[in-house]
mmCIF file of C-alpha atoms and ligand atoms in Angstrom:
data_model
loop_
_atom_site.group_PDB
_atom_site.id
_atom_site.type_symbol
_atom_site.label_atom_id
_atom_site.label_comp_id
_atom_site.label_asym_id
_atom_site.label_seq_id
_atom_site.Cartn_x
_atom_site.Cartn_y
_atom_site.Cartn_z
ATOM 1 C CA UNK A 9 67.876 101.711 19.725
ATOM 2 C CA UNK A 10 71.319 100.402 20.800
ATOM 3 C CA UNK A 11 73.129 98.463 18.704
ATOM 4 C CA UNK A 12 74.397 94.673 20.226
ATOM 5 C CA UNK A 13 77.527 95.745 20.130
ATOM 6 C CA UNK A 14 79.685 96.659 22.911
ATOM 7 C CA UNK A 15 76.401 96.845 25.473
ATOM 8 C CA UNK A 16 78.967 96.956 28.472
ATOM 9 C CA UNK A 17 82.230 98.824 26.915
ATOM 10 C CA UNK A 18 84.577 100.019 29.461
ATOM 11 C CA UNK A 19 82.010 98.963 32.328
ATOM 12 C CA UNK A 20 84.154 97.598 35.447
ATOM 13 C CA UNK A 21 82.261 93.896 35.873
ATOM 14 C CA UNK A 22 83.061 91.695 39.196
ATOM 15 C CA UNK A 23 81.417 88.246 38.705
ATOM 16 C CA UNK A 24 82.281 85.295 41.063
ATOM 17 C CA UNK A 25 82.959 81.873 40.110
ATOM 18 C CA UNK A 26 83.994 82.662 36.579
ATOM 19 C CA UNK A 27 86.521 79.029 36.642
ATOM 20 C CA UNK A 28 83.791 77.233 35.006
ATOM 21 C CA UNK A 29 79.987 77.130 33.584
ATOM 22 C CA UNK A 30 77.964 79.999 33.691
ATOM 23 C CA UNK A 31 80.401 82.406 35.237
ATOM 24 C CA UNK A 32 82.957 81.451 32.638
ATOM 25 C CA UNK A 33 80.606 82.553 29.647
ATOM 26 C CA UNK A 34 79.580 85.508 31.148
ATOM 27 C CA UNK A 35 83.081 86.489 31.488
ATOM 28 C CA UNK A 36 83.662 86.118 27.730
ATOM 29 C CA UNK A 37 80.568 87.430 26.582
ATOM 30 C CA UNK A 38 80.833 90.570 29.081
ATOM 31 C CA UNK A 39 84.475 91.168 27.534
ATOM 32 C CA UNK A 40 83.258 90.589 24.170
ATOM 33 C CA UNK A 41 80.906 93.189 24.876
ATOM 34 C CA UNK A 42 83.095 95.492 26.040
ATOM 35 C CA UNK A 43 83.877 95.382 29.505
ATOM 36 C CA UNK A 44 87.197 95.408 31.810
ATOM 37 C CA UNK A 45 85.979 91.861 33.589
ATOM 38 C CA UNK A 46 87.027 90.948 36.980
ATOM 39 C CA UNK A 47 86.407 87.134 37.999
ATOM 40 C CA UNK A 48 86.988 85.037 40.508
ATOM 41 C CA UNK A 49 86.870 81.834 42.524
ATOM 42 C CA UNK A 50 89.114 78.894 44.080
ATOM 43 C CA UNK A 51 90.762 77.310 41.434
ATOM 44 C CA UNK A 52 93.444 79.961 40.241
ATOM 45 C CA UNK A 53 94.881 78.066 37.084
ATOM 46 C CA UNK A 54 91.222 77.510 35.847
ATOM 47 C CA UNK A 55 90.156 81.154 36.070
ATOM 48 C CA UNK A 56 93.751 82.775 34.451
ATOM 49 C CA UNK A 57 93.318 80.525 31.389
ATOM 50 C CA UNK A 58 89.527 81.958 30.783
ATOM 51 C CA UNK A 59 92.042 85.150 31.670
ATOM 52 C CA UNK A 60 93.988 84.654 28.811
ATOM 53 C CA UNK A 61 91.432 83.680 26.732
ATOM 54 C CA UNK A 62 89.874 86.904 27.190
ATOM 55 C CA UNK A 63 92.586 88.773 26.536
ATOM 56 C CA UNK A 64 93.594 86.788 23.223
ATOM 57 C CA UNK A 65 90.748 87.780 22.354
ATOM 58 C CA UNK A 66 91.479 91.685 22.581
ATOM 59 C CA UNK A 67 89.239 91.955 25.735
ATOM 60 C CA UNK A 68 90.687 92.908 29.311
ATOM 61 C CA UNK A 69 90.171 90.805 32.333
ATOM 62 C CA UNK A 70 92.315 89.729 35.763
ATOM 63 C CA UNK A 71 91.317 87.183 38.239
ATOM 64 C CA UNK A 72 91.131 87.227 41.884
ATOM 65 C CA UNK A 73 91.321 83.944 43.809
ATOM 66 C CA UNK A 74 88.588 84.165 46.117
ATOM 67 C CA UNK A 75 86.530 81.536 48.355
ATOM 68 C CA UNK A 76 83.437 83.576 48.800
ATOM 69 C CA UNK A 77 82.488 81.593 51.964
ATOM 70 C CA UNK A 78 84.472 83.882 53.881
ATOM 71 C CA UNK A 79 83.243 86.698 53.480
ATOM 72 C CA UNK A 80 86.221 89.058 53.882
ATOM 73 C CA UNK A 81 87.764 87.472 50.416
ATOM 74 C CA UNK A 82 84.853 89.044 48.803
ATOM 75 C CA UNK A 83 85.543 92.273 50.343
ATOM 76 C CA UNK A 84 88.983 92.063 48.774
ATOM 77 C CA UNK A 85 88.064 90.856 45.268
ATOM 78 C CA UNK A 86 85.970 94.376 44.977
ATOM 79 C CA UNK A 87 88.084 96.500 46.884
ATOM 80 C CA UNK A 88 91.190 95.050 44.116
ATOM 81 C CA UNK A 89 88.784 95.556 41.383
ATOM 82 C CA UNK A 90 88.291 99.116 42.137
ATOM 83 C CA UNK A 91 92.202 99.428 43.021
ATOM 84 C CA UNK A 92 92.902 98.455 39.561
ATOM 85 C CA UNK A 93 90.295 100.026 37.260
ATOM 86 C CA UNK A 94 88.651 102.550 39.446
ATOM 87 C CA UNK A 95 85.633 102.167 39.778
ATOM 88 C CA UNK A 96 82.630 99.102 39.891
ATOM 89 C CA UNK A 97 79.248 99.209 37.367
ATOM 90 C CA UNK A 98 78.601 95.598 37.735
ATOM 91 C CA UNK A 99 78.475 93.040 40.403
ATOM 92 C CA UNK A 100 77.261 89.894 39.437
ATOM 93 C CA UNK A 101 76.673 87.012 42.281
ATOM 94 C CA UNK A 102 77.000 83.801 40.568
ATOM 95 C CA UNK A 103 79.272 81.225 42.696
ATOM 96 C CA UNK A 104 77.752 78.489 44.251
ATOM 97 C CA UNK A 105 77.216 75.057 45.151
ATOM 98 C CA UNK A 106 75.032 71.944 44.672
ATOM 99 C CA UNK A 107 75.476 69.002 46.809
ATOM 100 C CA UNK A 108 73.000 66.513 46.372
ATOM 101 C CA UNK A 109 71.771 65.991 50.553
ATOM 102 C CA UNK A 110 68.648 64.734 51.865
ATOM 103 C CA UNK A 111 67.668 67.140 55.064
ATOM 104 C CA UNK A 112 67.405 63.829 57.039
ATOM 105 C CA UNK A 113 71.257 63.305 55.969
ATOM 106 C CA UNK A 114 72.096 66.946 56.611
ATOM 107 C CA UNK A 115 75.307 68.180 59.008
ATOM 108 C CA UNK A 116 75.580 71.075 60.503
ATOM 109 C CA UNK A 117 78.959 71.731 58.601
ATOM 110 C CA UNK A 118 77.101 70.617 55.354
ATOM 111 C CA UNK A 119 74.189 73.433 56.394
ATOM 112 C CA UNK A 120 76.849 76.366 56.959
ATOM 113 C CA UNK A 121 78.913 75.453 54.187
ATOM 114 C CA UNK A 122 76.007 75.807 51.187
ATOM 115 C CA UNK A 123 74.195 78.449 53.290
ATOM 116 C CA UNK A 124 77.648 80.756 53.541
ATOM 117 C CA UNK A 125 78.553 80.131 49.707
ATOM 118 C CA UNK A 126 75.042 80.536 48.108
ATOM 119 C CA UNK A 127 73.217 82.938 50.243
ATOM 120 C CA UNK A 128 75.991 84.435 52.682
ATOM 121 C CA UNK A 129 78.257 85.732 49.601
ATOM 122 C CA UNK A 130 75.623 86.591 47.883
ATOM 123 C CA UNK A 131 74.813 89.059 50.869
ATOM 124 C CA UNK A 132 77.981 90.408 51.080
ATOM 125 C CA UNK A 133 78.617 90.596 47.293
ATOM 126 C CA UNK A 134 75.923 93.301 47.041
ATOM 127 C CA UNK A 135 76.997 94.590 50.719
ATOM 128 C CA UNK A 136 80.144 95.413 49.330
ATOM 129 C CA UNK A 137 79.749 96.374 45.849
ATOM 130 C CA UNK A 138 76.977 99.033 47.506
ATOM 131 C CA UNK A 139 80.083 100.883 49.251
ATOM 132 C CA UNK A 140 81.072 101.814 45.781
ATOM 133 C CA UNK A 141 78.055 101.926 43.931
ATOM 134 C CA UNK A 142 76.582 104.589 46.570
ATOM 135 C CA UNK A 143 78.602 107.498 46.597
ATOM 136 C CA UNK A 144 78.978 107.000 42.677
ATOM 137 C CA UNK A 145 74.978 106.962 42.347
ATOM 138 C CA UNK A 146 75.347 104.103 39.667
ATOM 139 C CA UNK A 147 75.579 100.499 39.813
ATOM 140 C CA UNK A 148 73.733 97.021 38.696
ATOM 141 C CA UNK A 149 73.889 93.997 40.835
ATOM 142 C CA UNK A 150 73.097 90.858 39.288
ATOM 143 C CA UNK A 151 72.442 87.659 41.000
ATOM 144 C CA UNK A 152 72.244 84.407 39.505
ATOM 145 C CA UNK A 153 69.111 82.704 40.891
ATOM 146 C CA UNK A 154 67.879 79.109 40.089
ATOM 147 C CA UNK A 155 63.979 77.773 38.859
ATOM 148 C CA UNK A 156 64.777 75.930 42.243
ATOM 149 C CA UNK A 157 64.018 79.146 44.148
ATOM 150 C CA UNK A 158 60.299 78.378 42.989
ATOM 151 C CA UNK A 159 60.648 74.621 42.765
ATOM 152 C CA UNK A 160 61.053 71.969 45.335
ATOM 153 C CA UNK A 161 63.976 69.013 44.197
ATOM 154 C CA UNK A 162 64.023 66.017 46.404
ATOM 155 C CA UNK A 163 67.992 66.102 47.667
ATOM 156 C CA UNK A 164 68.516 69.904 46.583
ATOM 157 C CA UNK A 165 66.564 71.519 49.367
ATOM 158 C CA UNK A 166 69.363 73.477 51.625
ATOM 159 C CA UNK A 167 70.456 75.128 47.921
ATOM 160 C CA UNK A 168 66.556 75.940 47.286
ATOM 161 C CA UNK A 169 66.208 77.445 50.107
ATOM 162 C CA UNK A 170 69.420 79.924 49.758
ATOM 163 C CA UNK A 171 67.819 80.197 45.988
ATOM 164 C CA UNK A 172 64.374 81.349 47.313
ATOM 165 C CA UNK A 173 66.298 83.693 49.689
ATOM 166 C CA UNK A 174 68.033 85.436 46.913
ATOM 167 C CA UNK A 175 64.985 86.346 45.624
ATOM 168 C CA UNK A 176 64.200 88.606 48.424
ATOM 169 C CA UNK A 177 67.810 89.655 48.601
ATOM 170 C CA UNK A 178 67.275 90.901 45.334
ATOM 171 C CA UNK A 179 63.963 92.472 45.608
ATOM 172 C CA UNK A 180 65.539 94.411 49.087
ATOM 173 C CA UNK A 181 68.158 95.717 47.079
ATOM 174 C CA UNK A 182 65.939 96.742 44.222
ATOM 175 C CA UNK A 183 63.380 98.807 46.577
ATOM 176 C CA UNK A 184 66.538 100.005 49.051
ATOM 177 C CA UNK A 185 68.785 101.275 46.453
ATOM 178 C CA UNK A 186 66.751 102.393 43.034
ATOM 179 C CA UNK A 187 66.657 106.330 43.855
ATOM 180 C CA UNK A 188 70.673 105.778 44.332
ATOM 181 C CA UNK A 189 70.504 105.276 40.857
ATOM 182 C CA UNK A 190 71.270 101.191 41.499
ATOM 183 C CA UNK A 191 69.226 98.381 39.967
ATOM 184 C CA UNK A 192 68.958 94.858 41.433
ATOM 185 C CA UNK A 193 67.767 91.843 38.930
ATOM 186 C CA UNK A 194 68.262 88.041 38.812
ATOM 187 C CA UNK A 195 68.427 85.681 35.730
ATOM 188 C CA UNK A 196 66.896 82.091 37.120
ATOM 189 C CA UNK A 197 68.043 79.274 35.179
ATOM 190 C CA UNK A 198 66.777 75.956 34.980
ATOM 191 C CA UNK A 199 68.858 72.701 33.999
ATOM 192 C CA UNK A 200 71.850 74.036 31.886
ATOM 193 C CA UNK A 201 74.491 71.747 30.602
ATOM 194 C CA UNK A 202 76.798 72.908 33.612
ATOM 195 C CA UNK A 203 77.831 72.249 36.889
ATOM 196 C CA UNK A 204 76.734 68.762 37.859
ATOM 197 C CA UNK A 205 75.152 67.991 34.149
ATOM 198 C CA UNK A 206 78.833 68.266 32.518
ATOM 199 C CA UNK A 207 78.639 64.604 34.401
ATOM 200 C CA UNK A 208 77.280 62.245 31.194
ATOM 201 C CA UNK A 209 76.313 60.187 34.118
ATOM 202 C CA UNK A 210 74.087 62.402 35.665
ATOM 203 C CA UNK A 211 72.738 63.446 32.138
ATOM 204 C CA UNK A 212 71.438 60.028 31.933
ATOM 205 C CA UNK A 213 69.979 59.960 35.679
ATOM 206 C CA UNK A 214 67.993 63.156 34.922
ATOM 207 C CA UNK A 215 67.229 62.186 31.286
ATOM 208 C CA UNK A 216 63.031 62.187 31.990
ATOM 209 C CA UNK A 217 63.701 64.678 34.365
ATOM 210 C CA UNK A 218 65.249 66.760 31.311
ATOM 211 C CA UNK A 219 63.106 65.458 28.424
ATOM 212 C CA UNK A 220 59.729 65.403 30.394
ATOM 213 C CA UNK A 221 59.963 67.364 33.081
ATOM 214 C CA UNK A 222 60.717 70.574 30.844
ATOM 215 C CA UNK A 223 58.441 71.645 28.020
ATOM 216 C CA UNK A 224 61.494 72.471 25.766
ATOM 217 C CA UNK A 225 63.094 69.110 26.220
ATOM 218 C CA UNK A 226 66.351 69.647 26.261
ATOM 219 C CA UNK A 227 69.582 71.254 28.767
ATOM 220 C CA UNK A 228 69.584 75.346 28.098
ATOM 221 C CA UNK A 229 73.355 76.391 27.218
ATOM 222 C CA UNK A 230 75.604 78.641 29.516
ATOM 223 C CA UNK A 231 75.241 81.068 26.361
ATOM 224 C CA UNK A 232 72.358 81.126 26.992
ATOM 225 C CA UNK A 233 71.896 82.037 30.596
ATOM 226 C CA UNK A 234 75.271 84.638 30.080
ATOM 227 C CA UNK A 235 72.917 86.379 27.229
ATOM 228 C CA UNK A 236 69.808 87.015 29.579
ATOM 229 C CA UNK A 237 72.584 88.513 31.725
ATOM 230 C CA UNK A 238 74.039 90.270 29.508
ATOM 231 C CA UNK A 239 70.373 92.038 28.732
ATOM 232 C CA UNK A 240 69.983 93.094 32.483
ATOM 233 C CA UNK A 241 73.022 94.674 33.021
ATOM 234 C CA UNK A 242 72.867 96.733 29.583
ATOM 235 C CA UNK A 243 71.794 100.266 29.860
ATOM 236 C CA UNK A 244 68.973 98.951 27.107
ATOM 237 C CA UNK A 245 67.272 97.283 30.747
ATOM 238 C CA UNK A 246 67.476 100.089 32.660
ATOM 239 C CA UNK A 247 63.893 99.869 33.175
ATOM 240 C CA UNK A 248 64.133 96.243 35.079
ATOM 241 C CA UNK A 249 64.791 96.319 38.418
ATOM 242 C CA UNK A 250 63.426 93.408 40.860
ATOM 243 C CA UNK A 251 62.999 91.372 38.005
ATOM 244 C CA UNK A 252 63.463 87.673 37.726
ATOM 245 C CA UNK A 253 64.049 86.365 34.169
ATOM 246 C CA UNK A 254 63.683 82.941 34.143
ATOM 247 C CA UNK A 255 65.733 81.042 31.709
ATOM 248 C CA UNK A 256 64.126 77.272 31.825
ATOM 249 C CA UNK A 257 62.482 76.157 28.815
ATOM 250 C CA UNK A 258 59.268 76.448 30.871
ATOM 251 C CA UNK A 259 60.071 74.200 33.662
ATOM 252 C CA UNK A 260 58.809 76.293 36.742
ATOM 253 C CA UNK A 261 55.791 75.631 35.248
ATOM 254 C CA UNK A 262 55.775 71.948 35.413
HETATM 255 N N1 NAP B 318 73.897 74.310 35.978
HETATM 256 C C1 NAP B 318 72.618 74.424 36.247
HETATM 257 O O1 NAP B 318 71.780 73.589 35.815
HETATM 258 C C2 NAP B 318 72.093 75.580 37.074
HETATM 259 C C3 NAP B 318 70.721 75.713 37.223
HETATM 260 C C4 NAP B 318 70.222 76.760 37.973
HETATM 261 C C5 NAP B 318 71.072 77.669 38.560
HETATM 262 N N2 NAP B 318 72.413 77.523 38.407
HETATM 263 C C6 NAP B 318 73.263 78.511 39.090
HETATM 264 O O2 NAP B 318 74.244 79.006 38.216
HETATM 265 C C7 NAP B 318 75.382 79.424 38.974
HETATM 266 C C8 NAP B 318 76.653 78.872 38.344
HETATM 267 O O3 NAP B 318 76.609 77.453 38.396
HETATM 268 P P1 NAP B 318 77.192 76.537 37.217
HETATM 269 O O4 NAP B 318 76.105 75.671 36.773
HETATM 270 O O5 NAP B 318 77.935 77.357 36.230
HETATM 271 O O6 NAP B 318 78.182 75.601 38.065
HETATM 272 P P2 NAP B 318 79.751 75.363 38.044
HETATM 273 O O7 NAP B 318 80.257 75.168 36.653
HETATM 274 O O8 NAP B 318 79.969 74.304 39.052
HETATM 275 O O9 NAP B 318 80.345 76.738 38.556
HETATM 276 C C9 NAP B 318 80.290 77.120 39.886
HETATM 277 C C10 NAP B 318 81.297 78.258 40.083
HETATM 278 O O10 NAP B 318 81.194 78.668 41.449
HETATM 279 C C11 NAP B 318 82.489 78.735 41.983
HETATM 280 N N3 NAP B 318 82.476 78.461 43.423
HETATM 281 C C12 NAP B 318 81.846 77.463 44.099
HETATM 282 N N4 NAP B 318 82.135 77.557 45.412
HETATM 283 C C13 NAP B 318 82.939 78.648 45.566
HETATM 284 C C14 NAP B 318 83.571 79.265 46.675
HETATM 285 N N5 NAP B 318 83.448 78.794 47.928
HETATM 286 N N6 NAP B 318 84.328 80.369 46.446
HETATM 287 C C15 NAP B 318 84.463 80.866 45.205
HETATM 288 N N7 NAP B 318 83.901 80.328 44.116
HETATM 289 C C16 NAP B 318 83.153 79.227 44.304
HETATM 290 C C17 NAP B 318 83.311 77.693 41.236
HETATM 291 O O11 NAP B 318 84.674 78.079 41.262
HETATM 292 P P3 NAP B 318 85.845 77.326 42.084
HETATM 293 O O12 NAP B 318 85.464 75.875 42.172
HETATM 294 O O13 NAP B 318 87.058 77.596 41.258
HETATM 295 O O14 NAP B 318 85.908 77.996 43.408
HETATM 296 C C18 NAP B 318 82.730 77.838 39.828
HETATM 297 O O15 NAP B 318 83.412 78.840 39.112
HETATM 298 C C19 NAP B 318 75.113 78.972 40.414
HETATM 299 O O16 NAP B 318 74.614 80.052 41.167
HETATM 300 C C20 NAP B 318 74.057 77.909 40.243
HETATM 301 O O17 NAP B 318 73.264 77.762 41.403
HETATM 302 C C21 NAP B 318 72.956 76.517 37.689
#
């Protein structure tokens, strides 16, 4: 039995959207744990500070500013990871967006905008990292799902349906790539204090939503979600592969 220490040392980790939220702790944790981190996203100043708040805390990390809508960025961000360290073990897919749109309200733009960040880079993340991950016969892709990909939200239903897309994205990967010694999982969170909920407004809109509509009543932490990451991508899962670990008090079930 492994100890929980160091479950990723020296493991070369690409995550995207590591600025904020769930991205951000799994770039601390994954460092904490060992790992030569590699994150990502729009907002440069946000991601070097979670940079040097890695690396004050003796980890190692660097940050490539990256819009994962197009596509070719997210090319770059793994081809510079590998530049610098080598080699990739771990791609996690975690960037994406929420808009709140009705489908009678939606735009085209609005449609090619979510579908491109949440499902399109998601594609190419694991299109990409699979050039590397191939010819070394070893790699875990993560992608970070959503309860949503099970259940329907009035005003959420363009990012549902990238969400229920992943899952098959993942489960493709899983059954292409597993005798290339590569394993394909997603963690599927429901309402963490993240993202849109960091709003105390929208706290307070979703309150029964939160307190009734999950049977642990309460917002799950980014901790949280970055630990049932952190389990799939250690060697100690290497029996999971297609698996969706749901991380939502219960709330798929409601
Ligand atoms: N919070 C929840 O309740 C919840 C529930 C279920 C699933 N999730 C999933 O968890 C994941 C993380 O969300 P979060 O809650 O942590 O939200 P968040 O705090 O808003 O973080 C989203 C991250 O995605 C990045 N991002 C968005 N668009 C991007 C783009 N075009 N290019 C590059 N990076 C982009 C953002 O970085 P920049 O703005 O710097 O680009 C940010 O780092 C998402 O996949 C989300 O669907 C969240």
């Amino acid at each position: 039995m492994g100890q929980y220490v160091d479950l990723l040392k020296d493991k070369v980790v690409v995550i995207t959207g590591t600025t904020s939220g769930i991205g951000k702790a799994m770039a601390k944790l994954f460092a904490a744990q060992g790992a030569k981190v590699v994150g990502s996203g729009r907002r440069e100043e946000l991601g070097q500070q979670v940079v040097d708040e890695i690396k004050a805390a003796g980890g190692e990390a660097m940050f490539v500013k990256t819009d994962v809508s197009d596509f070719a960025q997210i090319k770059n961000l793994i081809d510079t990871a590998v530049k610098t360290y080598g080699r990739l073990d771990i791609m996690v897919n975690n960037a994406a967006l929420e808009p709140q749109i009705l489908l009678k309200d939606l735009t085209v733009e609005e449609y090619h905008q979510v579908i491109d960040t949440n499902l399109g880079a998601y594609v190419f993340g694991c299109r990409y990292a699979l050039d590397y991950m191939l010819p070394q016969k070893s790699g875990k892709i993560l992608n970070i799902n959503s309860v949503t990909k099970e259940q329907i939200v009035p005003g959420v239903g363009v990012y549902s349906l990238a969400k229920a897309a992943i899952g098959n994205l993942t489960k493709t990967v899983a059954l292409e790539y597993a005798r290339d010694g590569i394993r394909c999982n997603e963690v599927c969170p429901g309402l963490i204090l993240a993202g849109a909920f960091e709003n105390p407004e929208i706290r307070e809109w979703a309150k029964d939503s939160i307190e009734n509509g999950t049977p642990v009543p309460r917002l799950g932490t980014v901790d949280e979600i970055a630990h049932a990451a952190l389990y799939l991508l250690s060697d100690e899962a290497d029996f999971c592969n297609a698996t969706s670990l749901f991380v939502d008090g219960g709330r798929r079930l409601i």
